PDB file of C-alpha atoms and ligand atoms in Angstrom:
ATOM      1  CA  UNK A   1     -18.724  23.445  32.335  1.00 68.00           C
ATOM      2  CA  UNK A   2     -16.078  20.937  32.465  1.00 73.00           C
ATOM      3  CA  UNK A   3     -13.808  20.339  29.349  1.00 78.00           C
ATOM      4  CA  UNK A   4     -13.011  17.069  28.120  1.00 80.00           C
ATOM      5  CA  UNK A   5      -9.595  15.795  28.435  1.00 85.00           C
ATOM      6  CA  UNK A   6      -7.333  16.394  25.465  1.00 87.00           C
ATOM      7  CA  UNK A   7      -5.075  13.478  24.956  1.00 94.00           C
ATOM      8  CA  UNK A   8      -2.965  13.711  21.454  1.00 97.00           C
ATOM      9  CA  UNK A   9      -1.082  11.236  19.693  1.00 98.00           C
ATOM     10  CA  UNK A  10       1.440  12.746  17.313  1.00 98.00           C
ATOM     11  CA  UNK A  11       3.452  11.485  14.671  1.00 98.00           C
ATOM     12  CA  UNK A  12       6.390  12.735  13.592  1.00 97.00           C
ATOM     13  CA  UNK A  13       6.122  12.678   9.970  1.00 97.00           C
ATOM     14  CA  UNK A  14       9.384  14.233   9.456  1.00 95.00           C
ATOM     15  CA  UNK A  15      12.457  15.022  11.856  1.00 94.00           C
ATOM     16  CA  UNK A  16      10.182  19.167  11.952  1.00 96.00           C
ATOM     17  CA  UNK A  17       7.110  18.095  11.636  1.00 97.00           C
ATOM     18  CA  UNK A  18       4.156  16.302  13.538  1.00 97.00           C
ATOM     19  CA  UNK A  19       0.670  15.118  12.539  1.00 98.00           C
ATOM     20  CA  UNK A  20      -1.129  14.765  15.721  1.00 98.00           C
ATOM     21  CA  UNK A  21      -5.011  13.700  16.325  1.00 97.00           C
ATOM     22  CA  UNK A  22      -7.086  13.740  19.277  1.00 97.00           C
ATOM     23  CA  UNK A  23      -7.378  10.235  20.407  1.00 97.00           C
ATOM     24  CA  UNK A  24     -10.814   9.185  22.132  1.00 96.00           C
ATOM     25  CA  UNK A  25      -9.266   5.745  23.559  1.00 96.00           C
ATOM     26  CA  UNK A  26      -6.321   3.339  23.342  1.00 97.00           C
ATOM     27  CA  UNK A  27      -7.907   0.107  22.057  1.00 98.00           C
ATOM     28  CA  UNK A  28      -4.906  -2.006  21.843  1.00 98.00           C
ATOM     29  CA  UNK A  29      -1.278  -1.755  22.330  1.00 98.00           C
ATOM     30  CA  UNK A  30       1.196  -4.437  22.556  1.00 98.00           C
ATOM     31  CA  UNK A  31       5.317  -4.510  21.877  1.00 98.00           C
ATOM     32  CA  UNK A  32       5.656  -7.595  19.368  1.00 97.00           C
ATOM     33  CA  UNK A  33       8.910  -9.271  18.362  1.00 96.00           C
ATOM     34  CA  UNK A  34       9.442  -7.277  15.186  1.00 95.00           C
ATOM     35  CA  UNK A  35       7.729  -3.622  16.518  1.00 95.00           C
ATOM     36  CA  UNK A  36       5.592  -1.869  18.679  1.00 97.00           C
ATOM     37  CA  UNK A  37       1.297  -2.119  17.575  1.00 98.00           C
ATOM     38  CA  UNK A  38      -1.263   0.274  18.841  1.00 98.00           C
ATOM     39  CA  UNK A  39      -4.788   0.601  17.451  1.00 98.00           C
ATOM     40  CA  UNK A  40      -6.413   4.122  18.477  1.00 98.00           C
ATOM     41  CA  UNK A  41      -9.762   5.617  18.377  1.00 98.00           C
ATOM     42  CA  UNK A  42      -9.060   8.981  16.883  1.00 98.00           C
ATOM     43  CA  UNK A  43     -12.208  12.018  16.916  1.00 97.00           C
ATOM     44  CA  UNK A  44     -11.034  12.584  13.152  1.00 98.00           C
ATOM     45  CA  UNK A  45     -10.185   9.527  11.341  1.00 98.00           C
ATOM     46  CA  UNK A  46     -11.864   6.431  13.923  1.00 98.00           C
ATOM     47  CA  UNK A  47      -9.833   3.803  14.555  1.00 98.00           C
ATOM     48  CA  UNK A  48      -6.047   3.915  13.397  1.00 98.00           C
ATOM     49  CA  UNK A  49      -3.164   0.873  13.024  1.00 98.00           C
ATOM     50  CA  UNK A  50      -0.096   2.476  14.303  1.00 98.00           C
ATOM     51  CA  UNK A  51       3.227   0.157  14.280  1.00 97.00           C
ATOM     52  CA  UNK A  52       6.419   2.059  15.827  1.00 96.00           C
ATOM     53  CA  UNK A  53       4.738   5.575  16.246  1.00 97.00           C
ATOM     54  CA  UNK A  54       3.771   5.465  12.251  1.00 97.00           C
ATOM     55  CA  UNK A  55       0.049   5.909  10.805  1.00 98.00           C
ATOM     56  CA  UNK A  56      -0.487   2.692   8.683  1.00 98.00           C
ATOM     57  CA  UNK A  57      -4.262   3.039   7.768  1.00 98.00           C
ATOM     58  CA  UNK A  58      -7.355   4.549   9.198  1.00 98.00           C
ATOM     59  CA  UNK A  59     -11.166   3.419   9.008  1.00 98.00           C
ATOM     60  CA  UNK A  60     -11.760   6.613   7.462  1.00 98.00           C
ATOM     61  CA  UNK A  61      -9.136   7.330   4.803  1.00 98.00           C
ATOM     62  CA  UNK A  62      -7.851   3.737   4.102  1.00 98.00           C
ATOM     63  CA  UNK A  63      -9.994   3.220   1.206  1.00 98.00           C
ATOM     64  CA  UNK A  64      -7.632   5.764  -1.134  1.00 98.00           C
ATOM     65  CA  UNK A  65      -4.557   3.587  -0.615  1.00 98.00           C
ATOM     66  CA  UNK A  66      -5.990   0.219  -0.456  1.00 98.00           C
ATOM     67  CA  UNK A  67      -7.959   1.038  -3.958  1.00 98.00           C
ATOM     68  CA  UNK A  68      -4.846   2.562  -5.588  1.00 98.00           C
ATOM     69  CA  UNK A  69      -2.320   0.034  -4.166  1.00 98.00           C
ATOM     70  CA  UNK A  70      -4.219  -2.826  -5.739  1.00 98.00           C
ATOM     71  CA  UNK A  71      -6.438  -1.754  -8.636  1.00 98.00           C
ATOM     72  CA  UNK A  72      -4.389   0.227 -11.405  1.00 98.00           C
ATOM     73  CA  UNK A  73      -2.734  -3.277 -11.199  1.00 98.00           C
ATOM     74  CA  UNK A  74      -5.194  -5.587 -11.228  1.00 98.00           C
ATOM     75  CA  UNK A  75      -7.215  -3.410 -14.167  1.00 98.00           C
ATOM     76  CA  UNK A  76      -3.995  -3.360 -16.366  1.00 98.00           C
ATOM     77  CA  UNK A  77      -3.181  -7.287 -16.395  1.00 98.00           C
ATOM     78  CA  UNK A  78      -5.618  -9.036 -18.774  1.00 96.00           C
ATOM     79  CA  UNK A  79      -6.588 -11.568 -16.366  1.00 96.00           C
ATOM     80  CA  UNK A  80      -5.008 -11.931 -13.154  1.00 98.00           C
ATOM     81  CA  UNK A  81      -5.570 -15.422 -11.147  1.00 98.00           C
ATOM     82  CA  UNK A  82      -2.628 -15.441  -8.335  1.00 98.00           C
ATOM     83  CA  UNK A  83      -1.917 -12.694  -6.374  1.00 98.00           C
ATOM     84  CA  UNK A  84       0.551 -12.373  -3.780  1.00 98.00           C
ATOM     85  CA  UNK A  85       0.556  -8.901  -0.830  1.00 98.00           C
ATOM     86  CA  UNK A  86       4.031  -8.335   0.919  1.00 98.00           C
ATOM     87  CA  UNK A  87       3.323  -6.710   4.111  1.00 96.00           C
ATOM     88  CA  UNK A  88      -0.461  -4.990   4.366  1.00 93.00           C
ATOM     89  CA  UNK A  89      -1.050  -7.363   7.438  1.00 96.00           C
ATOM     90  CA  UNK A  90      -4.280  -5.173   7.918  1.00 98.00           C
ATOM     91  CA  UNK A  91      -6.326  -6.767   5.041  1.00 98.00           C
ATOM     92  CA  UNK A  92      -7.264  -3.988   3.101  1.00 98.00           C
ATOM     93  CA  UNK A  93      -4.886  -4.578   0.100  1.00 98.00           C
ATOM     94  CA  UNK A  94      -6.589  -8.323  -0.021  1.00 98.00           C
ATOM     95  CA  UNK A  95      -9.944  -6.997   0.227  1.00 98.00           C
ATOM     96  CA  UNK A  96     -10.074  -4.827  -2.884  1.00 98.00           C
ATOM     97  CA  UNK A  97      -8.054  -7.967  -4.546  1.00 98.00           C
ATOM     98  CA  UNK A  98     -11.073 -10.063  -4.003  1.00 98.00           C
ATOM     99  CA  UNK A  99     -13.088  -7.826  -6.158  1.00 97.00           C
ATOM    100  CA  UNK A 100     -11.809  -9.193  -9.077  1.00 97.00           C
ATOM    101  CA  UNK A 101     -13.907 -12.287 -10.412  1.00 96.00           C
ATOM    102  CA  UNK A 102     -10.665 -13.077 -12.487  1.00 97.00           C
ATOM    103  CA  UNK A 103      -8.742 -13.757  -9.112  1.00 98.00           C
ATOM    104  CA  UNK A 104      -8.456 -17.642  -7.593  1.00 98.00           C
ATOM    105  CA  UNK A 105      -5.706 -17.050  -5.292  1.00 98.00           C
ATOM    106  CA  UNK A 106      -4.662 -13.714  -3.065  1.00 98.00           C
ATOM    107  CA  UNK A 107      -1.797 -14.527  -0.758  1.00 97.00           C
ATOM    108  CA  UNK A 108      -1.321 -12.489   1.553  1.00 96.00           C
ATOM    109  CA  UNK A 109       2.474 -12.736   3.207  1.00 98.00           C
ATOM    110  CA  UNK A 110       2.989 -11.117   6.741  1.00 97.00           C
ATOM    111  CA  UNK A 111       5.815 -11.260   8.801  1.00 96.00           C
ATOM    112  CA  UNK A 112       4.021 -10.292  11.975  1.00 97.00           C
ATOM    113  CA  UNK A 113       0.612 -12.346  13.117  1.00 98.00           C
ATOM    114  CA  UNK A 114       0.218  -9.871  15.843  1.00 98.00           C
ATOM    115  CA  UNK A 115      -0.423  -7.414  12.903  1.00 98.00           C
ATOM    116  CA  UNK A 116      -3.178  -9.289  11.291  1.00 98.00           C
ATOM    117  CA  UNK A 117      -4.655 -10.918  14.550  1.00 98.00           C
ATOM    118  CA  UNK A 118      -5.224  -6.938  15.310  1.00 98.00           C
ATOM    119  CA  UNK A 119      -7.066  -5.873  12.505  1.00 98.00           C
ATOM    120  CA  UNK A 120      -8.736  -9.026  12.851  1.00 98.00           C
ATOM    121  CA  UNK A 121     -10.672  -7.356  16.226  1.00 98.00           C
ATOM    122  CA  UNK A 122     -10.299  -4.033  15.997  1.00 98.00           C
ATOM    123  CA  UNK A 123     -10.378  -2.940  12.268  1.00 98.00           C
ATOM    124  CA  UNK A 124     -13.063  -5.805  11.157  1.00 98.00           C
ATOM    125  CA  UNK A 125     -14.431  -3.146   7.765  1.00 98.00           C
ATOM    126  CA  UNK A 126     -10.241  -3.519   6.539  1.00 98.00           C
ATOM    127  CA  UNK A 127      -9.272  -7.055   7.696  1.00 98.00           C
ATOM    128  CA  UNK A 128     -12.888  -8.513   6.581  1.00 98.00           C
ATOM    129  CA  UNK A 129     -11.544 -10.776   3.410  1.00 97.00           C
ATOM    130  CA  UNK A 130      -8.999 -12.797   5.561  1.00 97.00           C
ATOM    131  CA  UNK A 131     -11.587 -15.824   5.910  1.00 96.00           C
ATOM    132  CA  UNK A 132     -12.740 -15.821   2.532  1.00 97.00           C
ATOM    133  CA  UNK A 133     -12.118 -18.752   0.520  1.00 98.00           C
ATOM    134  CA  UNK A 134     -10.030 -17.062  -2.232  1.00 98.00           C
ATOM    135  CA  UNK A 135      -7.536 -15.978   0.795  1.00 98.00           C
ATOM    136  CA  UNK A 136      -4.215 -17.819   1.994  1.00 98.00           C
ATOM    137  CA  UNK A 137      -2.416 -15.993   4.827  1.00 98.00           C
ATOM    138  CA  UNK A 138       0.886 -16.662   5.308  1.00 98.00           C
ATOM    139  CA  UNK A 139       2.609 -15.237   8.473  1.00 98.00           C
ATOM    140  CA  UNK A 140       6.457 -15.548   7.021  1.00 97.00           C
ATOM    141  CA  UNK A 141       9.409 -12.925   5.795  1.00 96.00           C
ATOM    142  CA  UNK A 142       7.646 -11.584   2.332  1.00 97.00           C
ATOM    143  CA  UNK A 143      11.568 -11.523   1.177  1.00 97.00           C
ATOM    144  CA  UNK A 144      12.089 -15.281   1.533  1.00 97.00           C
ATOM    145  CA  UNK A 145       8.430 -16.106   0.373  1.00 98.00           C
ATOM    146  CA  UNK A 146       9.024 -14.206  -3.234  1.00 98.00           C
ATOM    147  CA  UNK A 147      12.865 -15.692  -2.857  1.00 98.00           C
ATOM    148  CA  UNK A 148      11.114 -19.041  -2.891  1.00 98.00           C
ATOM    149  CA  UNK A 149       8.259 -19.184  -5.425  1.00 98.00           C
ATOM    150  CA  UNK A 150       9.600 -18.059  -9.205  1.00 98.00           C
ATOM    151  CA  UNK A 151       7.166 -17.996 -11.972  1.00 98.00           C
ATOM    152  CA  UNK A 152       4.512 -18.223  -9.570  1.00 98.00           C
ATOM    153  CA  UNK A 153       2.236 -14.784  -9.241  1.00 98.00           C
ATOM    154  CA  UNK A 154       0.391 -12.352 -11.857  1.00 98.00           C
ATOM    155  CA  UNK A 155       0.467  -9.613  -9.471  1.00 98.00           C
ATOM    156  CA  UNK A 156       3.013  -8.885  -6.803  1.00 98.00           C
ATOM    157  CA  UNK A 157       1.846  -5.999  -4.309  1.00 98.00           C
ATOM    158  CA  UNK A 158       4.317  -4.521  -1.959  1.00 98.00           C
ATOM    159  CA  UNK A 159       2.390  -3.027   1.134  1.00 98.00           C
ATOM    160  CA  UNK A 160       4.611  -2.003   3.402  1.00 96.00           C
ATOM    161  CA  UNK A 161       5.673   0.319   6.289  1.00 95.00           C
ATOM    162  CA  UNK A 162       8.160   2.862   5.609  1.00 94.00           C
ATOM    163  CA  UNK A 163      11.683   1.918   4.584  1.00 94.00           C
ATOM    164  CA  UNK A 164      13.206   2.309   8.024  1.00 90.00           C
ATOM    165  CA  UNK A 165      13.690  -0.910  10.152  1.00 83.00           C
ATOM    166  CA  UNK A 166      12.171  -4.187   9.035  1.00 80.00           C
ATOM    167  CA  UNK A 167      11.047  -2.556   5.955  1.00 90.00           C
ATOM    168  CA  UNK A 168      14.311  -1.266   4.304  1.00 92.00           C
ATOM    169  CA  UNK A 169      14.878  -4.692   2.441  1.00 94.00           C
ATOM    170  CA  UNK A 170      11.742  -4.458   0.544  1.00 96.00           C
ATOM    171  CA  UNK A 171      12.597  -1.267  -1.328  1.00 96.00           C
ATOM    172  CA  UNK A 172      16.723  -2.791  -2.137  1.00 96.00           C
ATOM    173  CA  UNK A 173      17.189  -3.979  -5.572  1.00 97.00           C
ATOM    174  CA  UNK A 174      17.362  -7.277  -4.826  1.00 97.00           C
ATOM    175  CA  UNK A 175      14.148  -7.669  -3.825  1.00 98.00           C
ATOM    176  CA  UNK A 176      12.909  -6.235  -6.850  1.00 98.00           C
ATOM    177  CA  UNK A 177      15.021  -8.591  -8.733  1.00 98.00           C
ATOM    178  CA  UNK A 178      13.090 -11.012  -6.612  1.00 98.00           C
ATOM    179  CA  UNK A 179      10.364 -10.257  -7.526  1.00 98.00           C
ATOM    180  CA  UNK A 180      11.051  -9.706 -11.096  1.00 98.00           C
ATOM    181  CA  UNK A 181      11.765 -13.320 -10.970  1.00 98.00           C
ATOM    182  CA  UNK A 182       8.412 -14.740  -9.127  1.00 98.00           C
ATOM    183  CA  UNK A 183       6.431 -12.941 -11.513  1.00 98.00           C
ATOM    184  CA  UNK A 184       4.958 -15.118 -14.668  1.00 98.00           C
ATOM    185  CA  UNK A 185       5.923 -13.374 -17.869  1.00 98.00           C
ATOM    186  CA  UNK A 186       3.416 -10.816 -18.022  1.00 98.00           C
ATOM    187  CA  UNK A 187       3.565 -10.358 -14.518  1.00 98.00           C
ATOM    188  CA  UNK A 188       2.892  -6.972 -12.814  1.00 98.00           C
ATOM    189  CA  UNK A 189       4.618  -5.620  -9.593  1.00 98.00           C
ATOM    190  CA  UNK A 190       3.343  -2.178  -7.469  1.00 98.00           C
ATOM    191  CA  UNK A 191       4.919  -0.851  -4.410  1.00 98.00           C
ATOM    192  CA  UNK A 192       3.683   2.206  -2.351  1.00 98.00           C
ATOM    193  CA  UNK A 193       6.396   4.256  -2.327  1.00 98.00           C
ATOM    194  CA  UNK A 194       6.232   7.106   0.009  1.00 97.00           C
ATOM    195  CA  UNK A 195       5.666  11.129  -0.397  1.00 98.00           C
ATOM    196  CA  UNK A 196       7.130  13.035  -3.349  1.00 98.00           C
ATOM    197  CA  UNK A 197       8.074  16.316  -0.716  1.00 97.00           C
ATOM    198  CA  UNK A 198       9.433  14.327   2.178  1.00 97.00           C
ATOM    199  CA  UNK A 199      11.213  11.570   0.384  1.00 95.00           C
ATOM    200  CA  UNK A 200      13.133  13.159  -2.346  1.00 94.00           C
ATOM    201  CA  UNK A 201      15.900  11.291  -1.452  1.00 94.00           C
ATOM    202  CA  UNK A 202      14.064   7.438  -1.874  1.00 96.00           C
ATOM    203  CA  UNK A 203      11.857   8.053  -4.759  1.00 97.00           C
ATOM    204  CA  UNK A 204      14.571   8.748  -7.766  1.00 97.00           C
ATOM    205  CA  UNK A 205      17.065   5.446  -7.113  1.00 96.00           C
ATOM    206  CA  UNK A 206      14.107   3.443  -6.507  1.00 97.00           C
ATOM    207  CA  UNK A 207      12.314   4.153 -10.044  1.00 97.00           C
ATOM    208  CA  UNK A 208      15.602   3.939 -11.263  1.00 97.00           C
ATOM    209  CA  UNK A 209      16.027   0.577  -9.435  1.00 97.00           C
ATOM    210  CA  UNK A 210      12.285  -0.462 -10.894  1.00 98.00           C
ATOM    211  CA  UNK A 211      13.237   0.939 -14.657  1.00 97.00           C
ATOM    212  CA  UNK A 212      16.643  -1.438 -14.632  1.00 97.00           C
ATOM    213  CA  UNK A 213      14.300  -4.153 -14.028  1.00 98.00           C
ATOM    214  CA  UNK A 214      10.789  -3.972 -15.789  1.00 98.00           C
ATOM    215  CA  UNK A 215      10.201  -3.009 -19.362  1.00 98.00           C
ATOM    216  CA  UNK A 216       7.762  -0.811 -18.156  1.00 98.00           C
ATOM    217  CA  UNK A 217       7.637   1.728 -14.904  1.00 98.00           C
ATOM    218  CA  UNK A 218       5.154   4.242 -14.039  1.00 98.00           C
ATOM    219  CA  UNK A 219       4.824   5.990 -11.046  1.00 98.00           C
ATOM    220  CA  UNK A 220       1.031   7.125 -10.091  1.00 98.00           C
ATOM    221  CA  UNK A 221      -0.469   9.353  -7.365  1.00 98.00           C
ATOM    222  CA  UNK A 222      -2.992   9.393  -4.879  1.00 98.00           C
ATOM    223  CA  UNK A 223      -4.163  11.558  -1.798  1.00 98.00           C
ATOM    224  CA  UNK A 224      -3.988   9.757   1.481  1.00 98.00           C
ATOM    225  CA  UNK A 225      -4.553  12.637   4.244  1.00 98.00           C
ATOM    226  CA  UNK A 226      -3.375  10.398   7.093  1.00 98.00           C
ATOM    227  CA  UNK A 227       0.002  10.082   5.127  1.00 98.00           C
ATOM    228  CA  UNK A 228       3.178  12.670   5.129  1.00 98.00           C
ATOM    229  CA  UNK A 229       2.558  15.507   2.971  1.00 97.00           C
ATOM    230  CA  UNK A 230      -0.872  13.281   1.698  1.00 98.00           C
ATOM    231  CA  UNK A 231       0.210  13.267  -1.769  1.00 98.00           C
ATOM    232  CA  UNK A 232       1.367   9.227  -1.981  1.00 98.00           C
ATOM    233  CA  UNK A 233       3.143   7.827  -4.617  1.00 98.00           C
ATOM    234  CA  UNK A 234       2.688   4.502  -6.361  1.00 98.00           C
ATOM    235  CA  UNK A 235       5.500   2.489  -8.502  1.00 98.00           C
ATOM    236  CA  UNK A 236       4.223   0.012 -11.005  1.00 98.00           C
ATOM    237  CA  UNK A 237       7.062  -2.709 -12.748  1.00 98.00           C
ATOM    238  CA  UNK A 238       5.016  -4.483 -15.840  1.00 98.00           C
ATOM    239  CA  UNK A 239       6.680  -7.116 -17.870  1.00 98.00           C
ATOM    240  CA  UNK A 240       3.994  -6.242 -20.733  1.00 98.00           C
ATOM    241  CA  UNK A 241       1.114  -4.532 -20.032  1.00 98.00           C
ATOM    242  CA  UNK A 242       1.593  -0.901 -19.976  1.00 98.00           C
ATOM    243  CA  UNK A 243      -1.204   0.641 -17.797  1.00 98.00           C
ATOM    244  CA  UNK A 244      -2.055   3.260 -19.652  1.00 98.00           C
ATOM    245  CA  UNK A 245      -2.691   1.109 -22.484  1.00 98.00           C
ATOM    246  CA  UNK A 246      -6.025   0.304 -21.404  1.00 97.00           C
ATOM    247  CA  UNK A 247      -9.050   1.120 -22.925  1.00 97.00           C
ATOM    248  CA  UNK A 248     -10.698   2.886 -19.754  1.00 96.00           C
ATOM    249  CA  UNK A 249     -13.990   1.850 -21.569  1.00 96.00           C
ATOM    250  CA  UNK A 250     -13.724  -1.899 -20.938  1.00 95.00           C
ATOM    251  CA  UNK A 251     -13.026  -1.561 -17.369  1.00 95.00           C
ATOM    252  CA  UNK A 252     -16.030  -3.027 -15.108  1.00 92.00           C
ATOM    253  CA  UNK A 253     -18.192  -1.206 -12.790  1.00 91.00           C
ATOM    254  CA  UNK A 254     -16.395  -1.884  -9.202  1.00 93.00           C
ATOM    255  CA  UNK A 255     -17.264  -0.881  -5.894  1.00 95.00           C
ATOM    256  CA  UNK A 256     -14.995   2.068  -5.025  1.00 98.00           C
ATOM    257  CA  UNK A 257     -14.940   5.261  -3.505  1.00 98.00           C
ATOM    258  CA  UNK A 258     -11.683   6.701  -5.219  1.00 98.00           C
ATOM    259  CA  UNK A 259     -10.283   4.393  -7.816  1.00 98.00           C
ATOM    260  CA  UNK A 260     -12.701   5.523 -11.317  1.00 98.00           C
ATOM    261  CA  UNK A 261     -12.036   4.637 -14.880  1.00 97.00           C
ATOM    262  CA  UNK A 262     -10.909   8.367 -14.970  1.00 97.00           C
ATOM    263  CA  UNK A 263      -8.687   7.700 -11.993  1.00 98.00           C
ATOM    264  CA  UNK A 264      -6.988   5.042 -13.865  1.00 98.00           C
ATOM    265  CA  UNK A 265      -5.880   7.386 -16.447  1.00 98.00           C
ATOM    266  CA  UNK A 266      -5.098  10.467 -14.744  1.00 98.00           C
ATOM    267  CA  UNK A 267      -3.492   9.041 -11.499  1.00 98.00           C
ATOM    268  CA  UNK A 268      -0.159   8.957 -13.839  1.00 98.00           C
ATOM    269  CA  UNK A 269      -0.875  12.821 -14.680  1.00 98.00           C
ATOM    270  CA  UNK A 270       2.366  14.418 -12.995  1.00 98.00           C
ATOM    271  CA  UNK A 271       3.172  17.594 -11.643  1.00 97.00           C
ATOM    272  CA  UNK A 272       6.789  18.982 -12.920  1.00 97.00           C
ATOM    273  CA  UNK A 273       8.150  18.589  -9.301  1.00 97.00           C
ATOM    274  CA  UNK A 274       7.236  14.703  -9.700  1.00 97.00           C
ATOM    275  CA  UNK A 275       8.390  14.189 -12.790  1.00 97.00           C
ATOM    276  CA  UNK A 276      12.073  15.721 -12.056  1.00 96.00           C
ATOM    277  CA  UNK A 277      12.570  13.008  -9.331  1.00 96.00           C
ATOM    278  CA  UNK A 278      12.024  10.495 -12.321  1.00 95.00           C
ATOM    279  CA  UNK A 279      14.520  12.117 -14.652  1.00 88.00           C
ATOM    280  CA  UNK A 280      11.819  13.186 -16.920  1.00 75.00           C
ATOM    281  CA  UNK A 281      11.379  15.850 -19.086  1.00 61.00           C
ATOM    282  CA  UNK A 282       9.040  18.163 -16.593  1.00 58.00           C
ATOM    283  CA  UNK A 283       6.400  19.234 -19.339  1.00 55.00           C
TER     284      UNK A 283
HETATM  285  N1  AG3 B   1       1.506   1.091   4.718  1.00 69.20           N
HETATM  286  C1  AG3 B   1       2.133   2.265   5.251  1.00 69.20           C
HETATM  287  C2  AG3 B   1       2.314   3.399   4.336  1.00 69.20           C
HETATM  288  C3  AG3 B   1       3.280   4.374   4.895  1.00 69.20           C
HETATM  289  C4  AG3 B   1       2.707   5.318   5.885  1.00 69.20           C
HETATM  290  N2  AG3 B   1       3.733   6.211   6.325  1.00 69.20           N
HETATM  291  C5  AG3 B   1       3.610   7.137   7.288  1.00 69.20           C
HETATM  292  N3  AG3 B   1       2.440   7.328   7.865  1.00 69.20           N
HETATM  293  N4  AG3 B   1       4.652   7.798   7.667  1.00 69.20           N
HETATM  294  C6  AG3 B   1       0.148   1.018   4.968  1.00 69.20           C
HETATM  295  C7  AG3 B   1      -0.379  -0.309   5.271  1.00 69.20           C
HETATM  296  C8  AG3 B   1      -1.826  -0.343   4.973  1.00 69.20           C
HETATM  297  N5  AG3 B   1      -2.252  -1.611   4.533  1.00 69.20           N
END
């Protein structure tokens, strides 16, 4: 019997190590002026956004990070209207935002169209929110955009690819001073922050960076499979609310496949090798 042809795309998710999947078809690829964009049709996680060689989000596992990214947040502010996404030009972050009755306004600020036009046509179950109403997409520099509008957003979520390239000014200091700054006073501010065994080296300066800032920092976890390592951290800046303040009781029944009341708590539930990179005390 003849055997199907194998075709792999790997990525190298560190300088010894490759994830690869067996891809059933190149949808889309394109070079655009800030990177290179492929959508694939992988046998194990369907269809996958891939800018530069990097796994940004599948069909199958993007629900973990869009629901984590967006969520803890959006449960710990007391009533968040306007809410602003750096980066996530896929939708997804805006999509779980939407859930939230409380919310008027998600902007969503992309620096490349050819990012969101993409998801538009291939990844339609991620990037379906982008016409609603509530939604104002803005294809600009996310650093300028939160440079330019102080005292402006609840919630500022900070989905982006990882700091290497265009990315590297959105996890500097000065963009979290930024930030700091377009925030209203009880203002909010969560970042995805990359793997806790691969990026030992980001994670501890960055919290650091956050803590200098923001009365109150937390980092949180989730498991994203298509991600290095799959254990994903989270970093939360809160002018005032601390999230694990909430009463878990009061928060309403949402459509979600990961995020839980229960999540909510024990997402900030660290392991001893975590906690070192935070300076904590490890028990
Ligand atoms: N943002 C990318 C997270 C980093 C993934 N890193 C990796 N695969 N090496 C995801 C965008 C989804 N809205």
């Amino acid at each position: 019997m003849n055997q199907k042809l194998y075709l792999w795309f790997s990525e190298a998710q560190t300088k010894d190590l490759t994830l690869s999947c067996r891809v059933k078809e190149v949808l889309h690829q394109e070079e655009t002026p800030f990177q290179s964009l492929a959508v694939l049709d992988t046998e194990q996680f369907g269809r996958m956004l891939v800018l530069d060689n990097i796994i940004q989000t599948t069909v199958k596992d993007e629900f973990v990070y869009h629901e984590m990214i967006t969520h803890v947040a959006l449960n710990t502010h007391a009533a968040p209207k306007k809410v602003l996404v750096v980066g996530g030009g896929d939708g997804g972050s805006v999509r779980e935002i939407i859930k939230h009755q409380s919310v008027e306004k998600a902007v969503h600020c992309e620096i490349d169209g050819a990012v969101v036009e993409a998801s538009r046509r291939y990844l339609p179950e991620i990037s379906c929110a982008l016409d609603n109403p509530r939604v104002e997409i803005i294809i600009d520099d996310g650093i300028k955009h939160v440079r330019e509008n102080k005292n402006t957003y609840d919630i500022i979520i900070v989905d982006s690819t990882d700091p290497i390239g265009p990315a590297v000014g959105l996890f500097s200091v000065e963009f979290y001073k930024d930030i700091f700054a377009a925030l209203k006073e009880d203002g909010i501010f969560v970042a995805q922050t990359e793997s806790p065994f691969y990026n030992r080296d980001l994670i501890p300066g960055l919290y650091q960076d956050v803590a200098g800032i923001f009365p109150v920092t937390r980092l949180y976890l989730a498991v994203v499979p298509t991600y290095p390592g799959s254990l994903w951290t989270f970093t939360m800046g809160s002018k005032k609310y601390d999230p694990l303040a909430v009463d878990i009781s009061q928060i309403p029944q949402m459509d979600t496949k990961y995020y839980s009341p229960a999540i909510h708590q024990a997402c900030f539930v660290l392991p001893p090798f975590v906690k070192e990179l935070l300076g904590e005390q490890k028990k």
